[in-house]
Short mmCIF file of C-alpha atoms and ligand atoms in Angstrom, two decimals:
data_model
loop_
_atom_site.label_atom_id
_atom_site.label_comp_id
_atom_site.label_asym_id
_atom_site.label_seq_id
_atom_site.Cartn_x
_atom_site.Cartn_y
_atom_site.Cartn_z
CA MET A 1 70.29 97.92 89.25
CA ILE A 2 72.79 99.01 91.95
CA GLU A 3 72.07 96.15 94.22
CA ASP A 4 72.21 93.96 91.00
CA LEU A 5 75.85 94.85 90.38
CA MET A 6 76.93 94.35 94.10
CA SER A 7 75.13 90.92 94.11
CA LYS A 8 76.73 90.17 90.83
CA ILE A 9 80.17 90.89 92.08
CA THR A 10 79.52 89.05 95.46
CA SER A 11 78.30 86.06 93.60
CA LEU A 12 81.15 86.12 90.91
CA ALA A 13 83.67 86.62 93.90
CA LYS A 14 82.33 83.49 95.53
CA ARG A 15 81.85 81.31 92.47
CA ARG A 16 85.32 82.02 91.01
CA GLY A 17 87.29 81.82 94.23
CA PHE A 18 87.97 85.55 94.97
CA ILE A 19 86.25 86.21 98.30
CA PHE A 20 84.26 83.93 100.54
CA PRO A 21 82.00 84.79 103.54
CA GLY A 22 83.85 84.21 106.75
CA SER A 23 83.01 81.01 108.89
CA GLU A 24 80.37 80.19 106.28
CA ILE A 25 79.72 76.65 107.38
CA TYR A 26 78.77 77.89 110.85
CA GLY A 27 76.24 80.42 109.43
CA GLY A 28 78.78 83.12 108.91
CA ILE A 29 80.05 85.93 111.10
CA ALA A 30 79.33 89.59 110.30
CA GLY A 31 82.20 91.71 109.04
CA PHE A 32 84.67 88.92 108.14
CA TYR A 33 85.67 87.47 105.04
CA ASP A 34 88.26 85.05 103.52
CA TYR A 35 90.18 85.51 100.44
CA GLY A 36 90.15 82.50 98.08
CA PRO A 37 92.93 81.38 95.65
CA LEU A 38 92.21 84.26 93.08
CA GLY A 39 91.34 86.91 95.76
CA VAL A 40 94.60 86.34 97.46
CA GLU A 41 96.47 86.84 94.32
CA LEU A 42 94.56 90.06 93.57
CA LYS A 43 95.08 91.36 97.02
CA ASN A 44 98.74 90.34 97.15
CA ASN A 45 99.27 92.17 93.80
CA ILE A 46 97.59 95.32 95.21
CA LYS A 47 99.83 95.19 98.22
CA LYS A 48 103.01 94.47 96.24
CA LEU A 49 102.37 97.25 93.83
CA TRP A 50 101.67 99.71 96.73
CA TRP A 51 104.97 98.62 98.35
CA GLN A 52 106.80 99.20 95.02
CA GLU A 53 105.24 102.44 94.68
CA MET A 54 105.74 103.76 98.18
CA VAL A 55 109.00 102.04 99.33
CA TYR A 56 110.95 101.37 96.28
CA LYS A 57 110.13 104.37 94.14
CA HIS A 58 110.39 106.94 96.76
CA ASP A 59 113.91 107.00 98.13
CA GLU A 60 113.20 108.44 101.42
CA ILE A 61 110.66 105.88 102.37
CA VAL A 62 111.56 102.88 104.30
CA GLY A 63 109.15 99.80 105.28
CA LEU A 64 108.19 98.45 108.73
CA ASP A 65 106.28 95.48 110.11
CA SER A 66 105.13 96.24 113.60
CA ALA A 67 103.24 94.08 116.06
CA ILE A 68 99.35 94.02 116.00
CA ILE A 69 99.30 94.14 119.72
CA THR A 70 100.88 97.12 121.44
CA HIS A 71 101.14 98.35 124.98
CA PRO A 72 97.62 99.50 126.00
CA LYS A 73 98.76 102.96 126.70
CA VAL A 74 99.35 103.46 122.95
CA TRP A 75 95.61 103.67 122.52
CA GLU A 76 95.13 106.02 125.27
CA ALA A 77 97.84 108.29 123.70
CA SER A 78 96.16 107.91 120.30
CA GLY A 79 92.91 109.13 121.69
CA HIS A 80 91.02 105.88 120.73
CA VAL A 81 90.22 104.81 124.26
CA THR A 82 88.44 108.17 125.13
CA ALA A 83 87.41 109.47 121.69
CA PHE A 84 85.03 106.63 121.01
CA THR A 85 83.22 105.93 124.14
CA ASP A 86 80.35 108.50 123.95
CA PRO A 87 76.86 107.07 123.61
CA LEU A 88 76.34 107.48 119.88
CA ILE A 89 73.76 106.60 117.37
CA GLU A 90 74.81 105.47 114.00
CA CYS A 91 72.99 106.40 110.80
CA ARG A 92 72.01 103.34 108.85
CA SER A 93 72.76 105.10 105.44
CA CYS A 94 75.99 106.91 105.79
CA HIS A 95 77.22 105.07 108.77
CA LYS A 96 78.19 108.35 110.65
CA ARG A 97 77.81 108.41 114.44
CA PHE A 98 76.18 111.23 116.33
CA ARG A 99 75.26 112.05 119.80
CA ALA A 100 71.61 111.09 120.03
CA ASP A 101 70.75 114.31 121.87
CA ASN A 102 72.06 116.47 119.12
CA LEU A 103 69.78 115.08 116.49
CA GLU A 104 66.91 117.05 114.89
CA ASN A 105 63.40 115.70 114.64
CA ILE A 106 62.34 114.33 111.24
CA SER A 107 59.48 116.08 109.36
CA ASP A 108 56.50 114.28 107.83
CA LYS A 109 57.55 115.72 104.43
CA GLN A 110 61.05 114.19 104.79
CA LYS A 111 59.43 110.86 105.78
CA SER A 112 57.11 110.76 102.86
CA LYS A 113 59.93 111.66 100.44
CA MET A 114 61.90 108.68 101.67
CA LEU A 115 58.94 106.39 101.66
CA SER A 116 58.15 107.31 97.97
CA LYS A 117 61.25 105.39 96.86
CA GLN A 118 60.29 102.14 95.18
CA SER A 119 63.17 100.03 96.14
CA LEU A 120 62.37 99.96 99.85
CA THR A 121 61.73 96.73 101.58
CA ASP A 122 58.87 96.37 103.98
CA LYS A 123 61.40 96.34 106.86
CA ASN A 124 62.87 99.67 105.70
CA LYS A 125 59.33 101.09 105.23
CA GLU A 126 58.54 100.22 108.80
CA TYR A 127 61.69 101.67 110.02
CA ILE A 128 61.27 104.99 108.31
CA LYS A 129 57.44 105.34 109.24
CA ASN A 130 58.36 104.99 112.88
CA ALA A 131 61.58 107.29 112.67
CA ASP A 132 61.75 110.19 114.98
CA LYS A 133 64.97 111.70 114.03
CA VAL A 134 67.06 112.58 110.83
CA CYS A 135 70.67 112.13 110.05
CA PRO A 136 72.30 115.58 109.95
CA ASP A 137 74.79 114.44 107.42
CA CYS A 138 72.91 112.44 104.71
CA GLY A 139 69.35 113.30 105.66
CA TYR A 140 68.34 109.56 106.06
CA ALA A 141 65.78 108.64 108.66
CA ILE A 142 66.82 107.64 112.18
CA ASN A 143 64.60 105.49 114.50
CA THR A 144 65.80 105.75 117.91
CA HIS A 145 63.15 103.19 118.99
CA VAL A 146 65.04 100.62 117.04
CA ASP A 147 68.59 102.03 117.00
CA THR A 148 69.21 103.04 120.53
CA PRO A 149 72.46 104.91 121.37
CA LYS A 150 75.28 102.84 122.25
CA GLN A 151 78.66 103.22 124.05
CA PHE A 152 80.79 102.88 120.99
CA ASN A 153 84.36 101.97 121.16
CA LEU A 154 85.70 100.68 118.00
CA LEU A 155 88.80 99.14 119.56
CA MET A 156 88.76 95.29 119.72
CA LYS A 157 89.73 94.17 123.26
CA THR A 158 91.88 91.29 123.85
CA TYR A 159 93.52 89.74 126.98
CA LEU A 160 97.10 88.82 127.63
CA GLY A 161 98.15 85.95 130.18
CA THR A 162 96.79 82.66 130.95
CA VAL A 163 95.39 82.82 134.55
CA GLU A 164 91.75 83.85 134.60
CA GLY A 165 91.24 87.05 136.77
CA GLU A 166 94.93 88.08 136.32
CA LYS A 167 94.84 88.65 132.57
CA ASP A 168 95.86 92.12 131.10
CA ALA A 169 93.65 93.81 128.83
CA THR A 170 94.82 95.38 125.76
CA TYR A 171 93.54 95.99 122.17
CA LEU A 172 94.10 94.61 118.61
CA ARG A 173 95.47 97.63 116.64
CA GLY A 174 92.77 99.85 115.16
CA GLU A 175 95.00 101.30 112.77
CA THR A 176 98.50 100.36 111.45
CA CYS A 177 100.06 103.91 111.87
CA GLN A 178 100.48 103.75 115.67
CA GLY A 179 103.17 101.09 115.18
CA ILE A 180 104.94 103.51 112.89
CA TYR A 181 104.95 106.37 115.47
CA LEU A 182 106.17 103.98 118.16
CA ASN A 183 109.19 103.06 115.91
CA TYR A 184 109.90 106.58 114.54
CA LYS A 185 112.97 107.04 116.62
CA ASN A 186 114.12 103.44 116.01
CA VAL A 187 113.91 104.03 112.18
CA LEU A 188 115.49 107.51 112.53
CA ASP A 189 118.45 106.29 114.52
CA SER A 190 119.05 102.81 112.57
CA MET A 191 118.58 104.19 108.91
CA TRP A 192 120.28 107.68 109.26
CA LYS A 193 117.24 109.29 108.13
CA LYS A 194 116.80 113.07 107.69
CA ILE A 195 113.59 114.89 107.44
CA PRO A 196 111.66 114.72 105.30
CA PHE A 197 111.41 111.02 105.35
CA GLY A 198 108.55 108.35 105.35
CA ILE A 199 107.76 104.90 107.00
CA ALA A 200 105.43 102.69 105.14
CA GLN A 201 103.51 99.60 106.47
CA ILE A 202 100.91 97.03 105.41
CA GLY A 203 98.96 95.20 108.00
CA LYS A 204 95.92 94.06 109.56
CA ALA A 205 93.84 96.41 111.70
CA PHE A 206 90.64 95.62 113.55
CA ARG A 207 87.60 97.73 114.40
CA ASN A 208 84.24 96.77 116.07
CA GLU A 209 82.29 98.32 113.28
CA ILE A 210 78.67 98.46 114.50
CA THR A 211 77.24 98.13 111.02
CA PRO A 212 79.64 96.15 108.92
CA GLY A 213 78.40 95.93 105.18
CA ASN A 214 78.45 96.44 101.50
CA PHE A 215 80.35 93.21 101.06
CA THR A 216 84.15 93.96 102.05
CA PHE A 217 83.74 97.63 102.21
CA ARG A 218 83.20 97.78 105.91
CA THR A 219 84.57 94.89 107.73
CA ARG A 220 85.76 94.28 111.34
CA GLU A 221 89.06 92.84 110.29
CA PHE A 222 90.87 94.54 107.35
CA GLU A 223 94.31 95.50 105.92
CA GLN A 224 95.64 98.99 105.60
CA MET A 225 98.48 100.30 103.64
CA GLU A 226 99.69 103.35 105.48
CA MET A 227 102.73 105.73 104.93
CA GLN A 228 103.55 108.44 107.39
CA TRP A 229 105.71 111.20 106.00
CA PHE A 230 107.75 113.07 108.68
CA ILE A 231 108.37 116.70 107.86
CA LYS A 232 109.51 120.13 109.41
CA ALA A 233 107.06 121.56 112.06
CA ASP A 234 105.81 124.25 109.67
CA LEU A 235 102.29 124.90 108.39
CA LYS A 236 103.45 125.95 104.83
CA GLU A 237 105.67 122.98 104.53
CA SER A 238 102.79 120.78 105.47
CA GLU A 239 100.61 122.28 102.86
CA LYS A 240 103.15 121.68 100.24
CA TRP A 241 103.52 117.98 101.09
CA PHE A 242 99.78 117.50 101.50
CA THR A 243 99.24 118.66 98.06
CA TYR A 244 102.23 116.57 96.91
CA TRP A 245 100.89 113.17 98.31
CA LYS A 246 97.22 113.90 97.21
CA GLU A 247 98.72 114.22 93.59
CA GLU A 248 100.99 111.22 93.96
CA ARG A 249 98.30 108.96 95.25
CA MET A 250 95.66 109.80 92.61
CA LYS A 251 98.28 109.19 89.97
CA TRP A 252 99.00 105.80 91.22
CA TYR A 253 95.35 104.77 91.08
CA LEU A 254 95.05 105.94 87.47
CA SER A 255 98.29 104.21 86.51
CA LEU A 256 96.56 100.92 87.58
CA GLY A 257 93.79 101.48 85.12
CA PHE A 258 91.04 102.81 87.56
CA LYS A 259 88.63 104.69 85.47
CA LYS A 260 89.16 108.52 85.87
CA GLU A 261 85.43 109.18 86.07
CA ASN A 262 85.14 106.83 88.94
CA LEU A 263 87.69 108.65 91.28
CA ARG A 264 87.62 111.95 92.89
CA PHE A 265 89.03 114.04 96.03
CA ARG A 266 86.72 114.92 98.73
CA ASP A 267 88.01 117.53 101.11
CA HIS A 268 86.71 117.14 104.63
CA GLU A 269 85.07 120.15 106.29
CA PRO A 270 86.78 121.19 109.51
CA GLU A 271 83.91 119.81 111.72
CA GLU A 272 84.18 116.32 110.24
CA ARG A 273 87.99 115.85 110.52
CA ALA A 274 89.30 113.42 113.05
CA HIS A 275 90.52 114.88 116.27
CA TYR A 276 94.12 115.09 115.22
CA ALA A 277 93.67 116.38 111.56
CA LYS A 278 94.68 119.81 110.34
CA ALA A 279 93.51 118.93 106.84
CA ALA A 280 92.03 115.84 105.36
CA THR A 281 91.08 114.63 101.86
CA ASP A 282 89.48 111.37 100.79
CA ILE A 283 90.07 109.73 97.55
CA GLU A 284 86.73 108.44 96.79
CA TYR A 285 85.35 105.73 94.41
CA ASN A 286 81.97 106.02 92.56
CA SER A 287 80.67 102.63 93.96
CA PRO A 288 77.24 101.26 93.37
CA PHE A 289 76.47 102.43 97.06
CA SER A 290 77.65 105.98 96.33
CA TRP A 291 80.88 107.85 96.42
CA LYS A 292 83.01 106.10 99.18
CA GLU A 293 86.30 106.51 100.62
CA PHE A 294 89.15 104.25 99.89
CA GLU A 295 92.15 106.22 100.99
CA GLY A 296 92.57 109.20 103.38
CA ILE A 297 95.19 111.68 103.22
CA HIS A 298 95.68 113.65 106.22
CA ASN A 299 97.76 116.46 107.90
CA ARG A 300 98.21 115.01 111.36
CA SER A 301 100.47 117.91 112.57
CA ASP A 302 102.57 116.92 115.53
CA TRP A 303 99.63 115.43 117.31
CA ASP A 304 100.61 111.89 117.41
CA LEU A 305 104.43 112.21 118.26
CA SER A 306 103.51 114.79 120.94
CA ARG A 307 100.91 112.55 122.44
CA HIS A 308 103.31 109.61 122.51
CA SER A 309 106.09 111.62 123.94
CA LYS A 310 103.72 112.95 126.79
CA PHE A 311 102.34 109.44 127.57
CA SER A 312 105.65 107.64 127.38
CA GLY A 313 107.85 110.16 128.78
CA VAL A 314 110.29 109.61 126.04
CA ASP A 315 111.76 112.66 124.17
CA LEU A 316 110.66 112.36 120.62
CA LEU A 317 112.23 115.56 119.36
CA TYR A 318 114.02 115.59 116.02
CA THR A 319 117.30 117.48 115.86
CA ASN A 320 118.45 119.11 112.62
CA ASN A 321 122.15 118.38 112.74
CA GLU A 322 122.86 121.55 110.58
CA THR A 323 120.81 124.19 112.30
CA LYS A 324 120.64 122.26 115.69
CA ASP A 325 116.89 123.25 115.54
CA LYS A 326 114.93 120.81 117.76
CA TYR A 327 111.20 120.07 117.03
CA ILE A 328 108.52 117.38 117.06
CA PRO A 329 108.08 116.36 113.39
CA TRP A 330 104.72 117.05 111.76
CA ILE A 331 103.27 114.16 109.71
CA ILE A 332 101.37 113.85 106.52
CA GLU A 333 99.58 110.27 106.12
CA THR A 334 98.45 108.41 103.28
CA SER A 335 96.06 105.64 104.57
CA ALA A 336 94.67 103.17 102.16
CA GLY A 337 92.61 100.03 102.44
CA ALA A 338 93.76 96.99 100.72
CA ASP A 339 90.35 95.22 101.13
CA ARG A 340 88.47 98.36 99.76
CA MET A 341 90.88 98.44 96.93
CA THR A 342 90.29 95.00 96.04
CA LEU A 343 86.61 95.43 95.98
CA PHE A 344 86.83 98.51 93.85
CA ALA A 345 89.28 96.80 91.40
CA LEU A 346 86.62 94.10 91.02
CA LEU A 347 83.93 96.72 90.40
CA ASP A 348 85.98 98.91 88.11
CA ALA A 349 86.92 95.80 85.98
CA TYR A 350 83.57 94.32 85.63
CA HIS A 351 81.96 94.32 82.12
CA GLU A 352 79.27 92.46 80.65
CA GLU A 353 79.55 91.88 76.86
CA PRO A 354 76.40 90.10 75.66
CA GLU A 355 77.36 90.51 72.03
CA ASN A 356 80.42 88.34 72.96
CA LYS A 357 78.38 86.18 75.40
CA ARG A 358 80.97 86.83 78.11
CA VAL A 359 81.42 88.50 81.40
CA VAL A 360 85.03 90.00 81.64
CA LEU A 361 87.11 91.36 84.38
CA LYS A 362 89.40 93.99 82.53
CA PHE A 363 91.82 94.24 85.19
CA HIS A 364 95.07 96.00 84.62
CA PRO A 365 97.43 93.25 83.86
CA LYS A 366 99.51 94.04 86.76
CA LEU A 367 96.42 93.60 88.94
CA ALA A 368 95.17 90.39 87.26
CA PRO A 369 95.44 87.37 89.57
CA VAL A 370 96.40 84.99 86.97
CA LYS A 371 98.61 86.64 84.09
CA VAL A 372 98.59 83.80 81.50
CA ALA A 373 96.45 80.73 80.91
CA VAL A 374 98.05 77.82 78.91
CA PHE A 375 95.70 75.41 76.89
CA PRO A 376 96.60 72.43 74.84
CA LEU A 377 94.10 72.53 71.94
CA MET A 378 93.21 68.98 72.25
CA ALA A 379 93.44 67.45 75.89
CA ASN A 380 93.65 63.94 74.41
CA LYS A 381 96.61 64.62 72.05
CA GLN A 382 99.71 63.66 74.18
CA GLU A 383 102.19 65.63 72.07
CA ILE A 384 100.21 68.78 72.30
CA VAL A 385 99.55 68.24 76.09
CA ASP A 386 103.29 67.67 76.72
CA LYS A 387 104.31 70.85 74.78
CA ALA A 388 101.64 72.92 76.65
CA LYS A 389 102.81 71.46 80.01
CA SER A 390 106.46 72.42 79.29
CA ILE A 391 105.33 76.01 78.32
CA PHE A 392 103.29 76.30 81.53
CA ASP A 393 106.47 74.94 83.53
CA ASN A 394 108.59 77.51 81.80
CA LEU A 395 106.24 80.47 82.43
CA LYS A 396 104.79 79.70 86.00
CA LEU A 397 107.52 81.14 88.24
CA ASP A 398 107.76 84.44 86.42
CA PHE A 399 104.19 84.91 85.69
CA HIS A 400 101.27 83.47 87.57
CA THR A 401 100.06 80.93 85.08
CA MET A 402 97.20 78.53 84.88
CA PHE A 403 96.91 75.36 82.99
CA ASP A 404 93.64 74.46 81.63
CA ASP A 405 92.45 71.44 79.45
CA ILE A 406 88.90 71.02 80.54
CA GLY A 407 86.10 71.58 77.85
CA ASN A 408 86.56 73.11 74.50
CA VAL A 409 88.95 76.34 73.96
CA GLY A 410 85.83 78.69 73.70
CA LYS A 411 84.81 77.73 77.15
CA ARG A 412 88.30 78.04 78.53
CA TYR A 413 88.55 81.53 77.14
CA ARG A 414 85.08 82.48 78.73
CA ARG A 415 86.55 81.11 82.11
CA GLN A 416 89.63 83.09 81.86
CA ASP A 417 87.88 86.14 80.86
CA GLU A 418 85.65 85.92 83.92
CA ILE A 419 88.61 85.94 86.27
CA GLY A 420 90.42 88.59 84.25
CA THR A 421 93.43 86.65 82.70
CA PRO A 422 94.95 89.00 80.18
CA TRP A 423 96.50 86.39 77.90
CA CYS A 424 95.66 82.81 76.82
CA VAL A 425 98.15 80.73 75.18
CA THR A 426 96.97 77.92 72.90
CA VAL A 427 99.28 74.92 71.78
CA ASP A 428 97.83 73.49 68.50
CA TYR A 429 98.96 71.23 65.64
CA GLN A 430 101.06 73.99 64.05
CA SER A 431 102.87 74.31 67.35
CA LEU A 432 104.21 70.78 66.93
CA GLU A 433 105.76 71.73 63.54
CA ASP A 434 107.09 75.31 64.05
CA ASP A 435 107.27 76.01 67.84
CA THR A 436 104.80 78.79 67.66
CA VAL A 437 101.57 79.33 69.74
CA THR A 438 98.53 81.63 69.60
CA VAL A 439 98.34 84.27 72.28
CA ARG A 440 94.99 85.65 72.60
CA ASP A 441 94.44 89.15 74.25
CA ARG A 442 91.50 89.27 76.77
CA ASP A 443 90.19 92.79 75.77
CA ASN A 444 90.17 92.71 72.00
CA MET A 445 90.01 88.81 71.78
CA GLN A 446 92.69 89.02 68.85
CA GLN A 447 95.05 86.26 68.38
CA GLU A 448 98.81 86.58 67.59
CA ARG A 449 101.12 83.75 66.64
CA ILE A 450 104.23 84.00 68.74
CA LYS A 451 107.45 81.85 68.99
CA ILE A 452 107.43 79.77 72.18
CA SER A 453 111.00 80.81 72.97
CA GLU A 454 109.76 84.57 72.74
CA LEU A 455 106.84 84.20 75.27
CA PRO A 456 108.75 85.16 78.42
CA GLN A 457 110.15 88.32 76.80
CA TYR A 458 106.64 89.10 75.19
CA PHE A 459 104.80 89.06 78.48
CA THR A 460 107.59 90.87 80.38
CA GLU A 461 107.23 93.74 77.80
CA LYS A 462 103.44 93.74 78.19
CA LEU A 463 103.57 94.03 81.84
CA LYS A 464 106.08 96.86 81.98
P1 ATP B 501 85.21 105.11 107.22
O1 ATP B 501 84.70 106.67 107.45
O2 ATP B 501 84.62 104.53 105.96
O3 ATP B 501 84.90 104.38 108.43
P2 ATP B 501 87.72 105.80 108.14
O4 ATP B 501 87.81 107.39 107.84
O5 ATP B 501 87.52 105.44 109.62
O6 ATP B 501 86.83 105.19 107.18
P3 ATP B 501 90.55 105.58 108.22
O7 ATP B 501 90.64 105.46 109.67
O8 ATP B 501 90.94 106.90 107.53
O9 ATP B 501 89.06 105.26 107.68
O10 ATP B 501 91.31 104.42 107.56
C1 ATP B 501 92.11 104.42 106.33
C2 ATP B 501 91.63 103.35 105.34
O11 ATP B 501 91.45 102.14 105.90
C3 ATP B 501 90.12 103.74 104.77
O12 ATP B 501 90.33 104.74 103.60
C4 ATP B 501 89.75 102.46 104.21
O13 ATP B 501 90.20 102.16 103.02
C5 ATP B 501 90.30 101.44 105.31
N1 ATP B 501 89.21 101.11 106.25
C6 ATP B 501 88.93 101.98 107.46
N2 ATP B 501 87.95 101.21 108.10
C7 ATP B 501 87.70 99.94 107.31
C8 ATP B 501 86.78 98.93 107.42
N3 ATP B 501 85.93 98.91 108.59
N4 ATP B 501 86.67 97.91 106.64
C9 ATP B 501 87.56 98.10 105.43
N5 ATP B 501 88.42 98.89 105.26
C10 ATP B 501 88.55 100.03 106.25
#
């Protein structure tokens, strides 16, 4: 059933032009995906709405677009070069990585419990039967004969220069926030910012994930939407802002129609926090493959700016002009994934309505890749087609609009339902007489007659 929903989403995503497997004609490449015509609209809507929410709504936040490639020392300072080079073994189920020598042996009882599950493939059974260790986190079997410990470094190396043998090694960024730290002083000086203030950025990040999977949930190239909030160096102050951002972020997902029962916070235990974090919470989504993180909120203290100050030799102290206090600001980070949000938006929106013989993506209208579809009732009646075309031309720059004259109207409704278009406009014989059209609502399938001249206003109101 669970696999069923994921395979339905994966197949709908491909069939209807949302997400395609990367390099498919060459047999594919694990951990990379391409966004099709509707996928790019959905993901762009998510990024645009995030930007509006973070940068335009919060007066003290400004935007940034920093380079993907930075000086290699950035990744030494950030701890990524050293923190990820232990020989680690990764659990196939929860994907957490552990030092192989710290793992407990698996008991026969644990094995037989796992083997009693009916959904196992023969390959899984074989793996569990011969397993020797157990995952300390989720309790799944680990078979160190198959999964040997590896030197894990998630950073993707690349080389600058053209002469072989003289190229400089550096990395594609593993997270977008480092570019924000590098520009913290530039933004502070150029924008006359005072603490507290934030810098927001959306951009690609790259990680050599050992086990990419669950469709676009874990990929090797993905987009992050990160905001770093610079505050006074004070534990109490940091706790206040940590709570503030947790609430703000959750409210945002709810405002976009995500089902409340599918979202929750999960606070990290001290031992599972990243090396820099004083406190950490995930916003998790109730996915078919269990509750999963799609945004992290972290109290990073002064770790990042202190490290960059030390490694670069540049003073990154903030001076309070009134009190003349000097300190390295602390940081609260909100770090979300645009790809995971796109996937969870698809999962959350997916509905099967056998009674209406339809599959429908009930996206919040703001997320919907296509807002309006315009149909001429008869594709061979020139006057109706011309009128529909002129409505389409009039709407298309303000609302992403699709023109469809293929098949009968019932089929066109089903096609639009399946891609989540909230409104379908049909031009019929009556339209020629009184300049009205029908507007059909995706969710309740009701139709209203609206004046053509009032359509822009009608959709603007609906999208508010
Ligand atoms: P995970 O534990 O799932 O690997 P993480 O804790 O390493 O995630 P962060 O470093 O906190 O993730 O990154 C912030 C956000 O970036 C995540 O919440 C997620 O939405 C996104 N993200 C991280 N890694 C990936 C990935 N490999 N593929 C897609 N999105 C990712």
